[in-house]
Short mmCIF file of C-alpha atoms and ligand atoms in Angstrom, two decimals:
data_model
loop_
_atom_site.label_atom_id
_atom_site.label_comp_id
_atom_site.label_asym_id
_atom_site.label_seq_id
_atom_site.Cartn_x
_atom_site.Cartn_y
_atom_site.Cartn_z
CA MET A 158 -137.59 -73.89 -127.75
CA GLU A 159 -133.95 -72.52 -125.92
CA LYS A 160 -134.11 -71.21 -122.79
CA ILE A 161 -131.48 -70.81 -119.60
CA THR A 162 -131.47 -72.33 -116.75
CA ILE A 163 -129.86 -71.32 -113.82
CA ARG A 164 -129.14 -73.42 -110.28
CA GLY A 165 -128.21 -69.97 -108.47
CA GLY A 166 -126.97 -67.69 -105.27
CA LYS A 167 -123.02 -68.43 -106.33
CA PRO A 168 -120.91 -65.10 -105.69
CA LEU A 169 -119.13 -63.96 -109.23
CA ARG A 170 -115.88 -63.09 -109.69
CA GLY A 171 -113.65 -63.37 -112.76
CA GLU A 172 -112.80 -60.64 -115.89
CA ILE A 173 -115.08 -60.74 -119.00
CA GLU A 174 -115.03 -58.11 -121.85
CA VAL A 175 -118.42 -56.23 -123.41
CA SER A 176 -118.61 -56.58 -127.02
CA GLY A 177 -119.22 -53.15 -128.95
CA MET A 178 -122.56 -51.16 -128.15
CA LYS A 179 -126.73 -52.84 -129.40
CA ASN A 180 -128.17 -48.49 -130.09
CA ALA A 181 -125.21 -47.60 -131.84
CA ALA A 182 -124.20 -50.25 -133.91
CA VAL A 183 -127.68 -50.43 -135.05
CA ALA A 184 -127.53 -46.97 -136.29
CA VAL A 185 -124.53 -46.58 -137.69
CA ILE A 186 -125.26 -50.00 -139.80
CA LEU A 187 -128.39 -48.85 -141.69
CA SER A 188 -126.65 -45.33 -142.11
CA CYS A 189 -124.19 -46.55 -144.34
CA LEU A 190 -126.95 -46.23 -146.58
CA LEU A 191 -126.35 -43.23 -147.44
CA ILE A 192 -122.81 -43.84 -148.35
CA GLU A 193 -122.80 -45.46 -151.48
CA ASP A 194 -119.20 -46.81 -150.31
CA THR A 195 -117.53 -49.81 -148.91
CA CYS A 196 -117.58 -49.48 -145.20
CA THR A 197 -115.80 -51.51 -142.30
CA ILE A 198 -117.85 -51.54 -139.55
CA GLU A 199 -115.81 -53.07 -136.67
CA ASN A 200 -115.96 -54.03 -132.83
CA LEU A 201 -119.50 -55.41 -133.73
CA PRO A 202 -122.26 -57.08 -131.17
CA ASP A 203 -122.84 -60.72 -132.29
CA ILE A 204 -126.36 -59.93 -131.94
CA SER A 205 -130.04 -60.96 -133.86
CA ASP A 206 -130.40 -57.30 -134.43
CA VAL A 207 -127.35 -56.36 -135.18
CA ASP A 208 -128.67 -59.08 -138.28
CA LEU A 209 -131.52 -58.30 -138.89
CA CYS A 210 -129.44 -54.67 -139.77
CA LEU A 211 -127.46 -56.19 -142.54
CA ASP A 212 -130.37 -58.96 -143.08
CA ILE A 213 -132.17 -55.92 -143.75
CA LEU A 214 -129.34 -53.65 -146.45
CA LYS A 215 -128.47 -56.96 -148.14
CA SER A 216 -132.41 -57.59 -149.49
CA MET A 217 -131.95 -54.06 -150.61
CA GLY A 218 -129.02 -54.94 -152.61
CA ALA A 219 -126.54 -53.40 -150.41
CA LYS A 220 -123.76 -55.63 -150.58
CA VAL A 221 -122.95 -57.40 -147.14
CA THR A 222 -119.56 -59.19 -145.97
CA ARG A 223 -119.23 -60.77 -142.25
CA LYS A 224 -115.78 -61.08 -141.87
CA SER A 225 -116.01 -62.40 -138.75
CA ARG A 226 -119.04 -62.05 -136.40
CA THR A 227 -117.73 -58.32 -134.85
CA VAL A 228 -116.42 -57.29 -137.86
CA ALA A 229 -118.69 -56.02 -141.43
CA GLU A 230 -117.94 -54.53 -144.59
CA ILE A 231 -120.68 -52.65 -146.06
CA ASN A 232 -121.78 -51.02 -149.66
CA CYS A 233 -124.32 -49.99 -150.33
CA LYS A 234 -124.23 -48.61 -153.72
CA ASN A 235 -126.33 -50.95 -155.92
CA ALA A 236 -128.73 -50.80 -153.09
CA GLN A 237 -132.36 -49.34 -153.33
CA GLY A 238 -135.25 -48.28 -151.30
CA GLY A 239 -137.89 -48.03 -150.52
CA ILE A 240 -137.82 -52.05 -150.49
CA SER A 241 -137.49 -53.30 -147.25
CA PRO A 242 -139.16 -55.92 -146.57
CA TYR A 243 -141.79 -55.52 -143.71
CA ASN A 244 -141.64 -57.70 -141.89
CA MET A 245 -138.17 -57.73 -141.37
CA VAL A 246 -138.30 -53.72 -140.67
CA ARG A 247 -140.89 -54.72 -137.50
CA GLY A 248 -138.54 -56.91 -135.71
CA MET A 249 -136.99 -54.32 -134.44
CA ARG A 250 -137.48 -50.33 -133.39
CA ALA A 251 -133.92 -49.16 -135.00
CA SER A 252 -135.87 -49.80 -138.91
CA TYR A 253 -136.84 -46.86 -138.72
CA TYR A 254 -133.46 -44.29 -139.27
CA LEU A 255 -134.19 -46.00 -142.94
CA ILE A 256 -136.48 -43.66 -143.10
CA GLY A 257 -133.58 -40.92 -142.69
CA ALA A 258 -131.51 -42.71 -144.63
CA GLU A 259 -133.30 -43.46 -147.82
CA LEU A 260 -134.78 -39.45 -147.15
CA GLY A 261 -131.50 -38.49 -147.06
CA ARG A 262 -129.96 -40.56 -150.10
CA TYR A 263 -133.27 -40.47 -152.88
CA GLY A 264 -134.83 -37.97 -151.66
CA ARG A 265 -137.89 -40.02 -150.88
CA ALA A 266 -138.59 -43.25 -148.27
CA TYR A 267 -141.25 -45.84 -148.27
CA VAL A 268 -140.44 -47.93 -144.65
CA GLY A 269 -142.95 -49.94 -143.10
CA LEU A 270 -143.34 -48.55 -139.56
CA PRO A 271 -141.17 -50.01 -136.97
CA GLY A 272 -141.63 -52.96 -133.98
CA GLY A 273 -139.19 -53.31 -130.92
CA CYS A 274 -140.23 -53.50 -126.89
CA ASP A 275 -143.64 -52.84 -126.35
CA PHE A 276 -143.24 -49.83 -123.65
CA GLY A 277 -147.06 -48.57 -124.53
CA THR A 278 -146.87 -45.94 -127.87
CA ARG A 279 -143.52 -45.65 -128.93
CA PRO A 280 -144.42 -43.19 -131.70
CA ILE A 281 -142.70 -40.95 -133.56
CA ASP A 282 -144.02 -37.17 -133.59
CA GLN A 283 -140.88 -35.47 -133.42
CA HIS A 284 -139.16 -38.06 -136.56
CA ILE A 285 -142.26 -37.13 -138.29
CA LYS A 286 -142.19 -33.12 -137.41
CA GLY A 287 -138.40 -33.00 -137.97
CA PHE A 288 -138.72 -34.41 -141.69
CA GLU A 289 -141.68 -32.20 -142.55
CA ALA A 290 -139.67 -29.45 -142.06
CA LEU A 291 -136.65 -30.68 -143.78
CA GLY A 292 -139.42 -29.94 -146.12
CA ALA A 293 -140.45 -33.55 -146.94
CA LYS A 294 -144.35 -34.97 -147.46
CA VAL A 295 -145.01 -37.72 -144.27
CA SER A 296 -147.71 -39.90 -144.55
CA VAL A 297 -148.69 -42.76 -143.01
CA GLU A 298 -150.33 -45.43 -144.49
CA GLY A 299 -150.81 -49.14 -145.01
CA GLY A 300 -148.61 -50.14 -141.24
CA TYR A 301 -146.24 -47.91 -143.81
CA ILE A 302 -144.38 -43.63 -143.50
CA ASP A 303 -144.50 -41.94 -147.23
CA ALA A 304 -141.74 -39.78 -146.76
CA ASP A 305 -141.12 -37.53 -150.09
CA ALA A 306 -138.80 -34.82 -150.89
CA GLY A 307 -138.78 -33.70 -154.48
CA GLU A 308 -135.51 -32.29 -155.40
CA GLY A 309 -134.14 -33.65 -152.64
CA LEU A 310 -134.19 -31.77 -148.04
CA ILE A 311 -132.73 -28.65 -147.49
CA ALA A 312 -131.24 -27.65 -143.92
CA ALA A 313 -133.54 -26.24 -141.08
CA PRO A 314 -133.59 -25.43 -137.34
CA ILE A 315 -135.38 -28.18 -135.60
CA TYR A 316 -136.32 -28.05 -132.60
CA PHE A 317 -137.52 -31.48 -130.28
CA ASP A 318 -140.78 -31.57 -127.73
CA GLY A 319 -139.59 -33.71 -125.61
CA VAL A 320 -135.77 -35.68 -125.72
CA THR A 321 -135.74 -37.98 -128.37
CA VAL A 322 -132.65 -40.82 -128.83
CA GLY A 323 -134.05 -41.69 -132.47
CA GLY A 324 -134.94 -38.68 -133.76
CA THR A 325 -132.12 -37.07 -132.95
CA MET A 326 -129.92 -40.35 -134.66
CA ASN A 327 -133.26 -39.85 -137.66
CA LEU A 328 -132.79 -36.43 -137.73
CA ILE A 329 -128.83 -36.63 -138.35
CA ILE A 330 -128.50 -39.46 -140.75
CA ALA A 331 -131.27 -37.10 -142.92
CA ALA A 332 -129.53 -33.86 -142.83
CA VAL A 333 -126.19 -35.56 -143.10
CA ARG A 334 -126.77 -34.84 -147.72
CA ALA A 335 -129.62 -32.10 -147.67
CA LYS A 336 -128.90 -29.21 -149.40
CA GLY A 337 -127.61 -26.08 -146.13
CA THR A 338 -127.12 -25.98 -142.86
CA THR A 339 -129.89 -27.62 -140.66
CA VAL A 340 -129.87 -27.21 -136.64
CA ILE A 341 -131.08 -29.31 -133.83
CA GLU A 342 -131.83 -28.07 -130.64
CA ASN A 343 -133.46 -30.53 -128.01
CA ALA A 344 -130.95 -32.93 -129.07
CA ALA A 345 -130.92 -36.10 -126.77
CA ARG A 346 -127.24 -36.46 -125.84
CA GLU A 347 -126.26 -40.27 -125.57
CA PRO A 348 -122.82 -41.41 -125.98
CA HIS A 349 -124.71 -43.66 -129.50
CA ILE A 350 -125.85 -40.62 -131.10
CA VAL A 351 -122.08 -38.89 -130.35
CA ASP A 352 -120.46 -42.10 -132.57
CA LEU A 353 -123.10 -42.31 -134.34
CA ALA A 354 -121.68 -38.33 -135.56
CA ASN A 355 -118.34 -39.59 -135.07
CA PHE A 356 -118.50 -42.45 -137.69
CA LEU A 357 -120.71 -40.77 -139.95
CA ASN A 358 -117.63 -37.25 -139.55
CA THR A 359 -114.62 -40.08 -140.50
CA CYS A 360 -116.85 -40.47 -143.80
CA GLY A 361 -117.25 -37.10 -144.44
CA ALA A 362 -120.02 -35.02 -143.79
CA GLN A 363 -120.19 -32.34 -140.80
CA ILE A 364 -121.48 -32.68 -137.86
CA THR A 365 -120.18 -30.51 -134.34
CA GLY A 366 -121.92 -30.47 -131.08
CA ALA A 367 -122.72 -34.12 -130.92
CA GLY A 368 -123.03 -35.13 -126.68
CA THR A 369 -124.69 -31.50 -126.59
CA ASP A 370 -128.42 -30.25 -126.75
CA VAL A 371 -127.22 -28.18 -130.18
CA ILE A 372 -126.45 -30.18 -132.88
CA LYS A 373 -125.47 -28.55 -135.92
CA ILE A 374 -125.48 -30.89 -139.73
CA LYS A 375 -123.62 -28.91 -142.47
CA GLY A 376 -124.64 -31.24 -146.01
CA VAL A 377 -122.91 -32.53 -147.86
CA GLN A 378 -122.88 -33.75 -152.07
CA SER A 379 -121.38 -36.83 -150.90
CA LEU A 380 -119.47 -39.21 -148.44
CA HIS A 381 -116.85 -42.02 -148.62
CA GLY A 382 -116.17 -45.46 -147.14
CA CYS A 383 -114.54 -46.02 -143.99
CA SER A 384 -113.52 -48.46 -141.09
CA TYR A 385 -114.46 -47.30 -138.28
CA ALA A 386 -115.04 -49.09 -134.18
CA ILE A 387 -118.51 -49.35 -132.42
CA ILE A 388 -118.57 -47.47 -129.05
CA PRO A 389 -118.33 -50.21 -125.58
CA ASP A 390 -122.01 -51.01 -124.77
CA MET A 391 -122.58 -48.78 -121.23
CA ILE A 392 -125.61 -50.84 -120.87
CA GLU A 393 -123.93 -54.66 -121.28
CA ALA A 394 -121.48 -53.40 -118.24
CA GLY A 395 -124.28 -51.34 -116.48
CA THR A 396 -126.26 -54.54 -116.71
CA TYR A 397 -122.87 -56.57 -115.07
CA MET A 398 -122.12 -54.69 -112.96
CA ILE A 399 -126.17 -54.78 -111.96
CA ALA A 400 -124.94 -58.64 -111.68
CA ALA A 401 -121.74 -58.53 -109.87
CA ALA A 402 -122.94 -56.60 -106.98
CA ALA A 403 -126.75 -59.12 -107.15
CA CYS A 404 -124.42 -62.12 -106.87
CA GLY A 405 -121.69 -60.71 -104.85
CA GLY A 406 -117.75 -61.36 -104.76
CA THR A 407 -115.57 -59.52 -107.06
CA VAL A 408 -116.20 -58.88 -110.93
CA ARG A 409 -113.77 -56.94 -113.89
CA ILE A 410 -115.96 -55.42 -117.36
CA ASN A 411 -112.90 -54.62 -119.60
CA GLY A 412 -113.38 -52.40 -122.18
CA VAL A 413 -115.59 -49.94 -120.74
CA ILE A 414 -115.58 -46.03 -121.12
CA PRO A 415 -116.23 -45.40 -117.32
CA LYS A 416 -117.81 -42.01 -117.68
CA HIS A 417 -120.52 -43.18 -119.69
CA LEU A 418 -120.96 -45.43 -116.06
CA ASP A 419 -120.67 -42.94 -114.14
CA SER A 420 -124.71 -42.47 -113.04
CA VAL A 421 -124.61 -45.84 -112.86
CA SER A 422 -121.53 -46.01 -110.65
CA ALA A 423 -123.02 -43.48 -108.09
CA LYS A 424 -126.08 -45.36 -107.93
CA LEU A 425 -124.16 -48.93 -106.55
CA ILE A 426 -121.80 -46.64 -104.70
CA GLU A 427 -125.18 -45.19 -102.52
CA MET A 428 -126.36 -49.05 -101.91
CA GLY A 429 -123.20 -49.78 -100.35
CA VAL A 430 -121.17 -51.42 -103.65
CA VAL A 431 -117.67 -51.17 -104.25
CA VAL A 432 -117.04 -49.96 -108.22
CA GLU A 433 -113.14 -49.07 -108.99
CA GLU A 434 -112.85 -47.40 -111.98
CA LEU A 435 -109.52 -48.25 -114.38
CA ASP A 436 -108.54 -46.15 -117.99
CA GLU A 437 -110.78 -48.62 -119.83
CA SER A 438 -112.64 -51.22 -116.98
CA VAL A 439 -114.79 -51.00 -113.49
CA ILE A 440 -114.58 -53.51 -110.99
CA VAL A 441 -117.56 -53.92 -109.18
CA SER A 442 -117.29 -55.90 -105.71
CA ARG A 443 -120.41 -56.47 -103.08
CA THR A 444 -119.25 -58.28 -99.49
CA GLY A 445 -121.77 -56.35 -97.14
CA PRO A 446 -125.47 -55.41 -97.04
CA LEU A 447 -127.17 -53.21 -99.77
CA THR A 448 -128.90 -50.52 -98.75
CA ARG A 449 -132.02 -49.04 -99.88
CA VAL A 450 -131.88 -46.43 -102.98
CA ASN A 451 -134.48 -44.29 -104.84
CA VAL A 452 -133.48 -43.95 -108.43
CA LYS A 453 -135.26 -41.63 -111.59
CA THR A 454 -134.33 -42.47 -115.21
CA MET A 455 -133.56 -39.59 -116.65
CA PRO A 456 -132.40 -39.71 -120.56
CA TYR A 457 -128.23 -38.88 -120.69
CA PRO A 458 -126.30 -38.08 -118.20
CA GLY A 459 -128.97 -39.60 -116.08
CA PHE A 460 -130.41 -42.76 -114.27
CA PRO A 461 -130.54 -44.25 -118.36
CA THR A 462 -133.85 -46.38 -118.95
CA ASP A 463 -132.40 -49.87 -120.01
CA MET A 464 -131.32 -50.31 -116.69
CA ASN A 465 -134.90 -49.63 -115.05
CA PRO A 466 -135.26 -53.48 -114.94
CA GLN A 467 -131.68 -54.49 -113.57
CA MET A 468 -131.73 -52.89 -111.02
CA CYS A 469 -135.50 -53.47 -110.02
CA VAL A 470 -133.67 -56.29 -108.94
CA LEU A 471 -130.93 -55.25 -107.25
CA MET A 472 -133.37 -53.01 -104.59
CA CYS A 473 -135.31 -55.94 -104.36
CA LEU A 474 -132.11 -57.38 -102.52
CA ALA A 475 -132.11 -54.43 -99.66
CA ALA A 476 -133.81 -54.78 -97.40
CA GLY A 477 -136.21 -51.55 -96.63
CA THR A 478 -138.84 -49.89 -98.78
CA SER A 479 -136.62 -48.22 -102.85
CA TYR A 480 -138.97 -46.18 -105.20
CA LEU A 481 -137.77 -47.10 -109.03
CA THR A 482 -139.40 -44.45 -110.74
CA GLU A 483 -139.49 -44.18 -114.73
CA SER A 484 -139.17 -40.56 -116.26
CA VAL A 485 -138.91 -41.87 -120.52
CA TRP A 486 -141.28 -44.50 -120.53
CA GLU A 487 -145.40 -44.05 -120.47
CA SER A 488 -145.04 -48.13 -119.44
CA ARG A 489 -141.99 -50.05 -118.05
CA PHE A 490 -143.16 -52.71 -115.12
CA ARG A 491 -144.72 -55.65 -117.09
CA TYR A 492 -141.13 -57.34 -116.17
CA VAL A 493 -142.45 -56.60 -112.49
CA ASP A 494 -144.75 -59.74 -112.71
CA GLU A 495 -142.41 -61.28 -113.64
CA LEU A 496 -140.15 -60.64 -110.59
CA LYS A 497 -142.86 -60.80 -108.25
CA ARG A 498 -142.84 -64.94 -109.72
CA MET A 499 -139.23 -65.02 -108.13
CA GLY A 500 -140.84 -63.57 -104.80
CA ALA A 501 -140.28 -59.57 -105.00
CA ASN A 502 -142.46 -57.72 -103.44
CA ILE A 503 -142.43 -54.64 -105.62
CA LYS A 504 -146.37 -52.47 -105.96
CA VAL A 505 -145.93 -50.34 -108.75
CA ASP A 506 -148.60 -47.00 -108.67
CA GLY A 507 -147.80 -45.58 -112.64
CA LYS A 508 -144.71 -44.17 -113.91
CA MET A 509 -143.29 -46.14 -109.57
CA ALA A 510 -142.15 -48.72 -108.26
CA ILE A 511 -142.38 -49.14 -104.76
CA ILE A 512 -139.68 -51.67 -104.40
CA GLU A 513 -140.16 -53.64 -100.43
CA GLY A 514 -136.61 -54.93 -100.92
CA GLY A 515 -135.00 -58.06 -97.94
CA ALA A 516 -137.84 -60.97 -99.59
CA PRO A 517 -136.73 -64.34 -100.02
CA ILE A 518 -135.90 -64.41 -103.94
CA SER A 519 -136.46 -68.03 -105.05
CA ALA A 520 -136.87 -69.76 -108.47
CA ALA A 521 -139.51 -70.36 -111.32
CA PRO A 522 -140.30 -70.96 -114.07
CA VAL A 523 -140.53 -67.20 -115.84
CA LYS A 524 -139.94 -64.71 -119.24
CA ALA A 525 -138.30 -62.77 -120.93
CA VAL A 526 -141.09 -60.28 -121.79
CA ASP A 527 -138.54 -57.92 -123.68
CA LEU A 528 -134.91 -57.43 -123.80
CA ARG A 529 -133.80 -55.92 -120.17
CA ALA A 530 -136.61 -57.44 -118.70
CA GLY A 531 -134.65 -60.38 -119.76
CA ALA A 532 -131.83 -59.44 -118.27
CA ALA A 533 -133.43 -58.37 -115.05
CA VAL A 534 -134.99 -61.87 -114.93
CA VAL A 535 -131.71 -63.61 -115.54
CA ILE A 536 -129.59 -61.88 -112.25
CA MET A 537 -133.29 -61.97 -110.16
CA GLY A 538 -132.19 -66.95 -111.97
CA LEU A 539 -128.68 -65.65 -109.61
CA VAL A 540 -129.24 -64.54 -106.83
CA ALA A 541 -132.67 -66.67 -106.67
CA ASN A 542 -132.15 -71.01 -104.51
CA GLY A 543 -132.87 -73.58 -107.01
CA LYS A 544 -132.93 -73.42 -110.45
CA THR A 545 -135.03 -71.03 -112.39
CA VAL A 546 -135.48 -71.45 -116.16
CA ILE A 547 -136.02 -68.77 -118.22
CA GLU A 548 -138.07 -68.80 -121.96
CA ASP A 549 -138.25 -66.45 -124.42
CA ILE A 550 -135.20 -65.84 -124.78
CA HIS A 551 -135.34 -64.27 -128.03
CA HIS A 552 -136.05 -60.77 -126.35
CA ILE A 553 -132.49 -61.31 -123.94
CA LYS A 554 -129.76 -62.55 -127.88
CA ARG A 555 -131.76 -58.90 -129.69
CA GLY A 556 -129.05 -56.87 -127.55
CA TYR A 557 -126.57 -58.97 -125.06
CA ASP A 558 -124.17 -60.56 -126.74
CA HIS A 559 -122.56 -64.33 -124.94
CA ILE A 560 -125.00 -63.30 -122.08
CA VAL A 561 -124.39 -67.20 -121.18
CA GLU A 562 -120.60 -67.85 -121.51
CA LYS A 563 -119.99 -64.76 -120.09
CA LEU A 564 -121.80 -65.49 -116.68
CA ARG A 565 -120.43 -69.18 -117.46
CA LEU A 566 -116.48 -67.52 -117.63
CA LEU A 567 -117.61 -65.50 -113.61
CA GLY A 568 -118.51 -69.11 -112.44
CA ALA A 569 -122.62 -68.54 -112.77
CA ASP A 570 -124.46 -72.02 -113.25
CA ILE A 571 -126.40 -71.62 -116.46
CA GLU A 572 -127.63 -72.74 -119.37
CA MET A 573 -128.47 -71.60 -122.66
CA ILE A 574 -130.93 -75.05 -123.48
CA ASN A 575 -132.76 -76.36 -125.84
CA THR A 576 -136.62 -78.13 -125.36
CA THR A 577 -138.23 -80.40 -128.20
CA ASP A 578 -140.87 -79.27 -125.85
CA ASP A 579 -142.53 -78.07 -122.78
CA GLU A 580 -141.72 -81.69 -120.55
CA GLY A 581 -139.90 -82.66 -123.77
CA GLU A 582 -135.83 -84.53 -122.94
CA LEU A 583 -133.98 -81.25 -122.12
CA LYS A 584 -130.47 -81.19 -124.20
CA GLN A 585 -127.21 -79.11 -123.70
CA ALA A 586 -127.46 -76.19 -126.51
CA ASN A 587 -124.75 -76.17 -128.98
C1 EPZ B 889 -134.20 -45.73 -127.92
O1 EPZ B 889 -135.47 -45.70 -128.18
C2 EPZ B 889 -133.09 -47.37 -127.27
N1 EPZ B 889 -133.41 -47.97 -128.63
C3 EPZ B 889 -133.99 -47.77 -125.75
O2 EPZ B 889 -133.03 -48.86 -126.15
C4 EPZ B 889 -134.15 -46.94 -125.06
O3 EPZ B 889 -134.88 -46.59 -123.81
C5 EPZ B 889 -134.66 -44.92 -125.93
O4 EPZ B 889 -133.41 -44.55 -127.25
C6 EPZ B 889 -133.89 -43.70 -124.77
O5 EPZ B 889 -132.67 -44.35 -123.95
C7 EPZ B 889 -133.08 -47.65 -129.69
O6 EPZ B 889 -131.33 -47.11 -129.57
C8 EPZ B 889 -132.84 -48.76 -131.11
P1 EPZ B 889 -136.68 -42.37 -127.83
P2 EPZ B 889 -136.68 -44.57 -128.80
O7 EPZ B 889 -137.07 -41.45 -129.09
O8 EPZ B 889 -134.91 -43.72 -129.96
C9 EPZ B 889 -140.89 -40.55 -127.09
C10 EPZ B 889 -133.86 -50.83 -125.65
O9 EPZ B 889 -133.42 -51.56 -124.37
N2 EPZ B 889 -141.55 -39.82 -128.30
O10 EPZ B 889 -135.11 -41.67 -126.98
O11 EPZ B 889 -137.45 -44.84 -129.50
C11 EPZ B 889 -141.31 -42.10 -125.93
O12 EPZ B 889 -142.46 -41.97 -126.24
C12 EPZ B 889 -134.54 -50.33 -126.03
O13 EPZ B 889 -131.44 -50.64 -126.02
C13 EPZ B 889 -141.95 -39.22 -128.95
O14 EPZ B 889 -143.37 -39.40 -127.54
O15 EPZ B 889 -136.56 -43.18 -127.52
C14 EPZ B 889 -140.52 -42.06 -124.99
O16 EPZ B 889 -141.01 -41.50 -124.10
C15 EPZ B 889 -135.07 -50.02 -125.36
N3 EPZ B 889 -142.31 -38.30 -129.93
C16 EPZ B 889 -139.13 -40.53 -125.38
O17 EPZ B 889 -140.13 -40.21 -125.94
C17 EPZ B 889 -141.15 -39.13 -131.02
O18 EPZ B 889 -141.43 -38.66 -132.07
C18 EPZ B 889 -137.91 -41.36 -125.06
O19 EPZ B 889 -137.91 -42.28 -127.30
C19 EPZ B 889 -140.19 -40.08 -130.47
C20 EPZ B 889 -140.68 -40.38 -128.84
#
């Protein structure tokens, strides 16, 4: 079993390069199903969710060539709908983009229900509401979504009851080849939505307003191939910013879009961290004590929910009482129990975590309970006294490209190890 071991207590110093954004890459890759031509996607993060997306398209008959770990050539000309493997599809949340893509390409979608991190129920009623607005008849049976638009989707106005990133992306994908102009209102504004729209427009789509809460999609008959580079991952960058703030020292993160990190930078500055913004980099340094703070997660441009666990760790290191409110997900505090094993003093009351910062943090055997929770226990291990061992690191590998190598570059004492069994010999992972 692969584990991560960390001997904490060292400051981080040096610079790293951020990778392409996971939540943009998965949508761009699966939307290639709409394009019966070759698309070359660059700056892909080297993570298992990208591998899974490419493998799903391959299993549907697409031609996929990995030019490198960060560049893939995809041609879906011969891909067939309705045959994506159920167990691969349930391996992640982003699989639901196949519904929009199959509806947009074939007028019919038959896709297993998605999986993804466990934040309580993760309904897709808004996606279904959007597909029905475009004329599809949608049913859920036997673990599958079955959507039938007969002669094809017809443009219509869509109003989301609540801001949904996936719903916004999925309906953009579905509407790109629909007849007429679709208007999505109360759309999500995340940078990865803009990235998806830019990719599809590069292939000949006519999408305007992405990044605002009203998005217009003028349907086109067909799309052509293109070359496209994925935007940098603001959540990966934010994770390393918080790691630098937690450990102390000075870290430069290159290849970022600083604007995407405004809410994270603002909170770090509030805590007494120095954040310097350059054109495509941020420099984070901390020498003095951290100040307590209150944070409420919100849809973009608010503080990202995907930075909730990482920020909680930083709050544990700031003397005083901090409040962390999760307003996007029903429940996203499963990771708190793992932090408490390391000495954190946190009380969860509904959607709020009350953090009594300043308690001594010590190493312990812990688990990554989901992707961003895994990043949080890594950061906690970097500051803890002693040797932390982290299990279930497949969650981390879903969304962090070479996290061990990047942290080693910054001077962390961290390793990926393989254990033959719980007590077995530990040997250096390759
Ligand atoms: C995307 O999930 C991301 N995943 C999540 O990141 C991220 O936490 C989330 O957006 C919010 O930013 C991917 O992009 C693959 P939503 P998504 O639809 O699209 C409710 C990570 O760590 N809702 O914006 O599933 C929903 O229950 C992952 O990279 C409905 O009620 O999120 C939630 O409370 C974790 N009905 C809220 O809306 C729907 O039909 C936001 O969900 C859809 C959503």
